[in-house]
Short mmCIF file of C-alpha atoms in Angstrom, two decimals:
data_model
loop_
_atom_site.label_atom_id
_atom_site.label_comp_id
_atom_site.label_asym_id
_atom_site.label_seq_id
_atom_site.Cartn_x
_atom_site.Cartn_y
_atom_site.Cartn_z
CA UNK A 1 107.81 92.25 179.91
CA UNK A 2 106.15 94.04 182.86
CA UNK A 3 103.30 93.46 185.18
CA UNK A 4 100.41 95.97 185.01
CA UNK A 5 97.35 95.46 187.06
CA UNK A 6 98.25 91.78 187.56
CA UNK A 7 98.72 91.29 183.80
CA UNK A 8 101.95 90.71 181.84
CA UNK A 9 102.20 93.33 179.02
CA UNK A 10 104.65 94.68 176.59
CA UNK A 11 103.96 97.50 174.04
CA UNK A 12 103.76 96.18 170.53
CA UNK A 13 106.66 97.15 168.34
CA UNK A 14 106.00 99.76 165.77
CA UNK A 15 105.05 97.93 162.56
CA UNK A 16 107.32 97.99 159.48
CA UNK A 17 105.75 99.48 156.39
CA UNK A 18 105.39 96.55 153.95
CA UNK A 19 106.27 96.51 150.20
CA UNK A 20 103.16 96.74 148.08
CA UNK A 21 102.54 94.20 145.40
CA UNK A 22 100.09 93.51 142.65
CA UNK A 23 96.62 95.06 143.13
CA UNK A 24 97.64 96.88 146.22
CA UNK A 25 100.56 98.55 144.35
CA UNK A 26 98.31 99.45 141.33
CA UNK A 27 95.69 100.93 143.73
CA UNK A 28 98.36 102.91 145.54
CA UNK A 29 99.85 104.35 142.36
CA UNK A 30 96.37 105.27 140.91
CA UNK A 31 95.46 107.07 144.11
CA UNK A 32 98.81 108.94 144.12
CA UNK A 33 98.05 110.17 140.60
CA UNK A 34 94.53 111.35 141.54
CA UNK A 35 94.28 115.00 142.21
CA UNK A 36 92.59 115.73 145.55
CA UNK A 37 92.48 118.94 147.42
CA UNK A 38 91.33 119.78 150.87
CA UNK A 39 88.79 122.56 151.38
CA UNK A 40 89.79 126.10 152.25
CA UNK A 41 88.30 125.66 155.68
CA UNK A 42 90.35 122.57 156.33
CA UNK A 43 93.57 124.24 155.08
CA UNK A 44 92.90 127.19 157.38
CA UNK A 45 92.49 124.81 160.33
CA UNK A 46 95.70 122.89 159.49
CA UNK A 47 97.73 126.00 159.14
CA UNK A 48 96.33 127.44 162.33
CA UNK A 49 97.06 124.19 164.34
CA UNK A 50 100.53 124.03 162.73
CA UNK A 51 101.31 127.63 163.86
CA UNK A 52 99.93 126.87 167.35
CA UNK A 53 101.93 123.76 167.94
CA UNK A 54 105.04 125.20 166.26
CA UNK A 55 104.79 128.08 168.75
CA UNK A 56 104.66 125.45 171.64
CA UNK A 57 107.63 123.69 170.18
CA UNK A 58 109.70 126.91 169.94
CA UNK A 59 108.77 127.77 173.53
CA UNK A 60 109.61 124.25 174.65
CA UNK A 61 112.90 124.22 172.94
CA UNK A 62 113.89 127.59 174.27
CA UNK A 63 112.95 126.65 177.86
CA UNK A 64 115.01 123.41 177.48
CA UNK A 65 118.09 125.47 176.36
CA UNK A 66 117.58 127.84 179.19
CA UNK A 67 117.50 124.90 181.71
CA UNK A 68 120.57 123.49 180.25
CA UNK A 69 122.41 126.73 180.43
CA UNK A 70 121.41 127.17 184.00
CA UNK A 71 122.53 123.68 184.82
CA UNK A 72 125.99 124.22 183.32
CA UNK B 1 84.93 120.94 165.20
CA UNK B 2 86.10 122.56 168.41
CA UNK B 3 88.73 125.16 167.83
CA UNK B 4 91.97 124.84 169.97
CA UNK B 5 91.71 128.31 171.34
CA UNK B 6 91.35 126.91 174.91
CA UNK B 7 94.59 125.03 174.41
CA UNK B 8 96.33 128.02 172.93
CA UNK B 9 95.51 130.11 176.09
CA UNK B 10 97.32 127.73 178.43
CA UNK B 11 101.08 127.44 179.06
CA UNK B 12 101.51 124.16 177.07
CA UNK B 13 104.76 123.53 175.40
CA UNK B 14 106.11 120.81 173.09
CA UNK B 15 109.43 119.21 173.77
CA UNK B 16 111.40 116.54 171.96
CA UNK B 17 112.56 114.03 174.47
CA UNK B 18 116.30 113.40 174.77
CA UNK B 19 117.69 109.91 175.10
CA UNK B 20 117.93 109.98 178.95
CA UNK B 21 114.51 111.68 179.40
CA UNK B 22 111.76 109.62 180.98
CA UNK B 23 107.99 110.03 181.31
CA UNK B 24 107.00 109.48 184.92
CA UNK B 25 103.25 108.82 184.37
CA UNK B 26 100.69 108.77 181.57
CA UNK B 27 97.23 107.35 180.91
CA UNK B 28 95.53 107.46 177.63
CA UNK B 29 93.22 104.67 178.50
CA UNK B 30 95.21 101.99 176.49
CA UNK B 31 97.81 99.93 178.52
CA UNK B 32 99.80 99.19 175.43
CA UNK B 33 100.17 102.92 174.46
CA UNK B 34 100.94 103.82 178.11
CA UNK B 35 103.58 101.18 178.17
CA UNK B 36 105.14 102.53 175.01
CA UNK B 37 105.74 106.08 176.36
CA UNK B 38 106.64 104.83 179.86
CA UNK B 39 109.05 102.06 179.01
CA UNK B 40 109.57 101.47 175.20
CA UNK B 41 110.11 104.91 173.66
CA UNK B 42 113.55 105.44 175.37
CA UNK B 43 114.79 102.39 173.64
CA UNK B 44 113.64 103.76 170.17
CA UNK B 45 115.38 107.05 171.04
CA UNK B 46 118.62 105.29 172.07
CA UNK B 47 118.77 103.34 168.92
CA UNK B 48 117.83 106.46 166.88
CA UNK B 49 114.81 104.62 165.40
CA UNK B 50 112.20 107.19 166.47
CA UNK B 51 112.02 110.42 168.26
CA UNK B 52 109.23 111.24 170.69
CA UNK B 53 107.63 114.71 171.27
CA UNK B 54 105.55 115.44 174.37
CA UNK B 55 102.86 118.10 174.90
CA UNK B 56 102.96 119.23 178.52
CA UNK B 57 102.76 122.31 180.90
CA UNK B 58 105.84 124.37 180.85
CA UNK B 59 106.59 123.81 184.49
CA UNK B 60 106.39 120.08 184.23
CA UNK B 61 110.10 119.52 184.16
CA UNK B 62 110.10 115.86 185.19
CA UNK B 63 107.34 114.84 182.69
CA UNK B 64 104.87 113.84 185.38
CA UNK B 65 101.72 115.19 183.76
CA UNK B 66 102.12 115.05 179.99
CA UNK B 67 98.97 115.80 178.00
CA UNK B 68 99.91 113.87 174.80
CA UNK B 69 102.83 112.45 172.90
CA UNK B 70 103.76 111.45 169.43
CA UNK B 71 106.68 109.46 168.06
CA UNK B 72 108.10 110.06 164.51
CA UNK B 73 110.55 108.20 162.33
CA UNK B 74 111.68 108.06 158.73
CA UNK B 75 109.81 105.70 156.55
CA UNK B 76 109.16 104.87 152.92
CA UNK B 77 106.39 103.35 150.89
CA UNK B 78 107.77 100.84 148.34
CA UNK B 79 105.94 99.35 145.36
CA UNK B 80 107.00 96.36 143.42
CA UNK B 81 106.39 95.33 139.78
CA UNK B 82 105.50 91.92 141.07
CA UNK B 83 102.13 90.44 141.83
CA UNK B 84 103.25 88.92 145.15
CA UNK B 85 106.09 88.57 147.63
CA UNK B 86 107.01 85.05 146.42
CA UNK B 87 107.68 86.15 142.87
CA UNK B 88 109.63 89.26 144.09
CA UNK B 89 111.89 87.16 146.40
CA UNK B 90 112.56 84.55 143.64
CA UNK B 91 113.59 87.36 141.31
CA UNK B 92 115.69 89.30 143.91
CA UNK B 93 117.57 86.27 144.84
CA UNK B 94 118.73 85.68 141.29
CA UNK B 95 119.38 89.35 140.47
CA UNK B 96 120.72 91.08 143.66
CA UNK B 97 121.14 94.49 141.96
CA UNK B 98 117.87 94.63 140.35
CA UNK B 99 115.28 95.20 143.04
CA UNK B 100 112.51 96.48 140.74
CA UNK B 101 111.14 98.53 143.55
CA UNK B 102 110.04 102.15 143.59
CA UNK B 103 110.15 103.87 146.89
CA UNK B 104 108.63 107.13 148.07
CA UNK B 105 109.87 109.02 151.17
CA UNK B 106 107.52 109.18 154.14
CA UNK B 107 107.55 109.96 157.83
CA UNK B 108 105.98 107.63 160.21
CA UNK B 109 103.81 108.30 163.28
CA UNK B 110 104.87 105.29 165.20
CA UNK B 111 102.53 106.18 168.27
CA UNK B 112 100.25 109.10 169.05
CA UNK B 113 98.23 109.34 172.19
CA UNK B 114 96.35 111.84 174.37
CA UNK B 115 95.74 111.77 178.14
CA UNK B 116 92.29 110.73 179.23
CA UNK B 117 91.84 114.10 180.91
CA UNK B 118 92.27 115.95 177.52
CA UNK B 119 89.95 113.61 175.34
CA UNK B 120 87.37 115.60 173.31
CA UNK B 121 89.47 118.75 173.14
CA UNK B 122 90.74 117.92 169.55
CA UNK B 123 94.33 117.56 170.87
CA UNK B 124 94.91 114.51 168.57
CA UNK B 125 93.72 116.36 165.51
CA UNK B 126 95.82 119.41 166.45
CA UNK B 127 98.96 117.33 166.63
CA UNK B 128 98.05 115.47 163.39
CA UNK B 129 97.60 118.85 161.53
CA UNK B 130 100.91 119.93 162.89
CA UNK B 131 102.70 116.86 161.67
CA UNK B 132 101.28 117.21 158.15
CA UNK B 133 102.32 120.75 157.87
CA UNK B 134 105.66 120.23 159.62
CA UNK B 135 106.75 118.02 156.73
CA UNK B 136 105.56 120.24 153.97
CA UNK B 137 106.35 123.73 155.40
CA UNK B 138 110.04 123.20 155.40
CA UNK B 139 110.51 120.03 153.49
CA UNK B 140 114.25 119.69 153.88
CA UNK B 141 114.83 116.21 152.45
CA UNK B 142 111.70 115.30 150.56
CA UNK B 143 108.69 113.67 152.09
CA UNK B 144 105.62 112.67 150.18
CA UNK B 145 103.64 110.72 152.69
CA UNK B 146 102.78 110.37 156.38
CA UNK B 147 102.33 106.79 157.37
CA UNK B 148 100.92 105.67 160.76
CA UNK B 149 100.80 102.39 162.61
CA UNK B 150 97.30 103.00 164.01
CA UNK B 151 95.62 101.06 166.78
CA UNK B 152 92.27 99.67 165.64
CA UNK B 153 90.33 101.93 167.99
CA UNK B 154 91.96 104.95 166.47
CA UNK B 155 91.34 104.05 162.85
CA UNK B 156 88.15 106.08 162.44
CA UNK B 157 90.06 109.15 163.81
CA UNK B 158 92.70 108.71 161.14
CA UNK B 159 90.21 108.07 158.37
CA UNK B 160 88.34 111.30 159.32
CA UNK B 161 91.70 113.12 158.93
CA UNK B 162 92.31 111.96 155.42
CA UNK B 163 94.35 108.75 155.99
CA UNK B 164 93.57 105.64 154.01
CA UNK B 165 94.69 101.89 154.60
CA UNK B 166 97.87 100.91 152.71
CA UNK B 167 96.34 97.38 152.05
CA UNK B 168 94.01 94.88 153.56
CA UNK B 169 96.58 92.41 154.88
CA UNK B 170 96.42 93.84 158.42
CA UNK B 171 92.64 94.31 158.57
CA UNK B 172 92.24 91.94 161.48
CA UNK B 173 95.46 92.90 163.38
CA UNK B 174 95.59 95.08 166.57
CA UNK B 175 97.21 97.90 164.54
CA UNK B 176 96.88 98.88 160.87
CA UNK B 177 99.14 100.86 158.51
CA UNK B 178 97.52 103.89 156.94
CA UNK B 179 98.94 106.74 154.97
CA UNK B 180 98.23 110.32 154.08
CA UNK B 181 99.42 111.91 150.79
CA UNK B 182 100.97 115.28 151.59
CA UNK B 183 100.24 116.44 148.05
CA UNK B 184 96.55 116.69 149.12
CA UNK B 185 97.66 119.89 151.03
CA UNK B 186 98.85 121.64 147.87
CA UNK B 187 97.05 124.74 146.64
CA UNK B 188 95.90 124.83 143.15
#
């Protein structure tokens, strides 16, 4: 527990994913078996963002290794 | 939707935080999420329950001005043959080895937040798109779904990005569990 702006706070724990029963389980399975496809435009955007962030991640990891090596 | 070209032209990097790493300051406008990255996320890393990635400027070595972060962990979605938890518990107490559960592998976004100064730049969608492809582009261990423990204010954002609620049990809670089926990304 911490004090933030005169209030006691603590971040909520990440919630566990529950087991699905009954109607929830049936709805989930039915949706899983449905064939849905995203549009070509959406796919292009997702791929572009993936490549963009992957590049950032690779640069970040390379920089981290470089700094570790310098520190050693 | 705004393209992230303005973000691409900067010197931003993404780094997975190590156990001893800390984030010095962060403000996404939600105290609870701020508290998570500033104080709680190291505990998840230490216990190997979740890993956290930060988006930041390359020269921000001490994590003093991070733009966004997201935490990932392994997850699963399990479905039961039973109509409710009571019936399932009664059965599983009698027959320990017969769980009658079917589980599907998933990756969970525990928390994802963007700094107030970067709101409206589609940074959240960019990171979400990355996570979706990250688990399909090189699917090393099998992962069918992305789940998220979403804060109620962020639920419209996840719905716009193809997520659906797992059930209605948490409809009035501060966070809701949603999922995205990675098969939706398959090409015909």
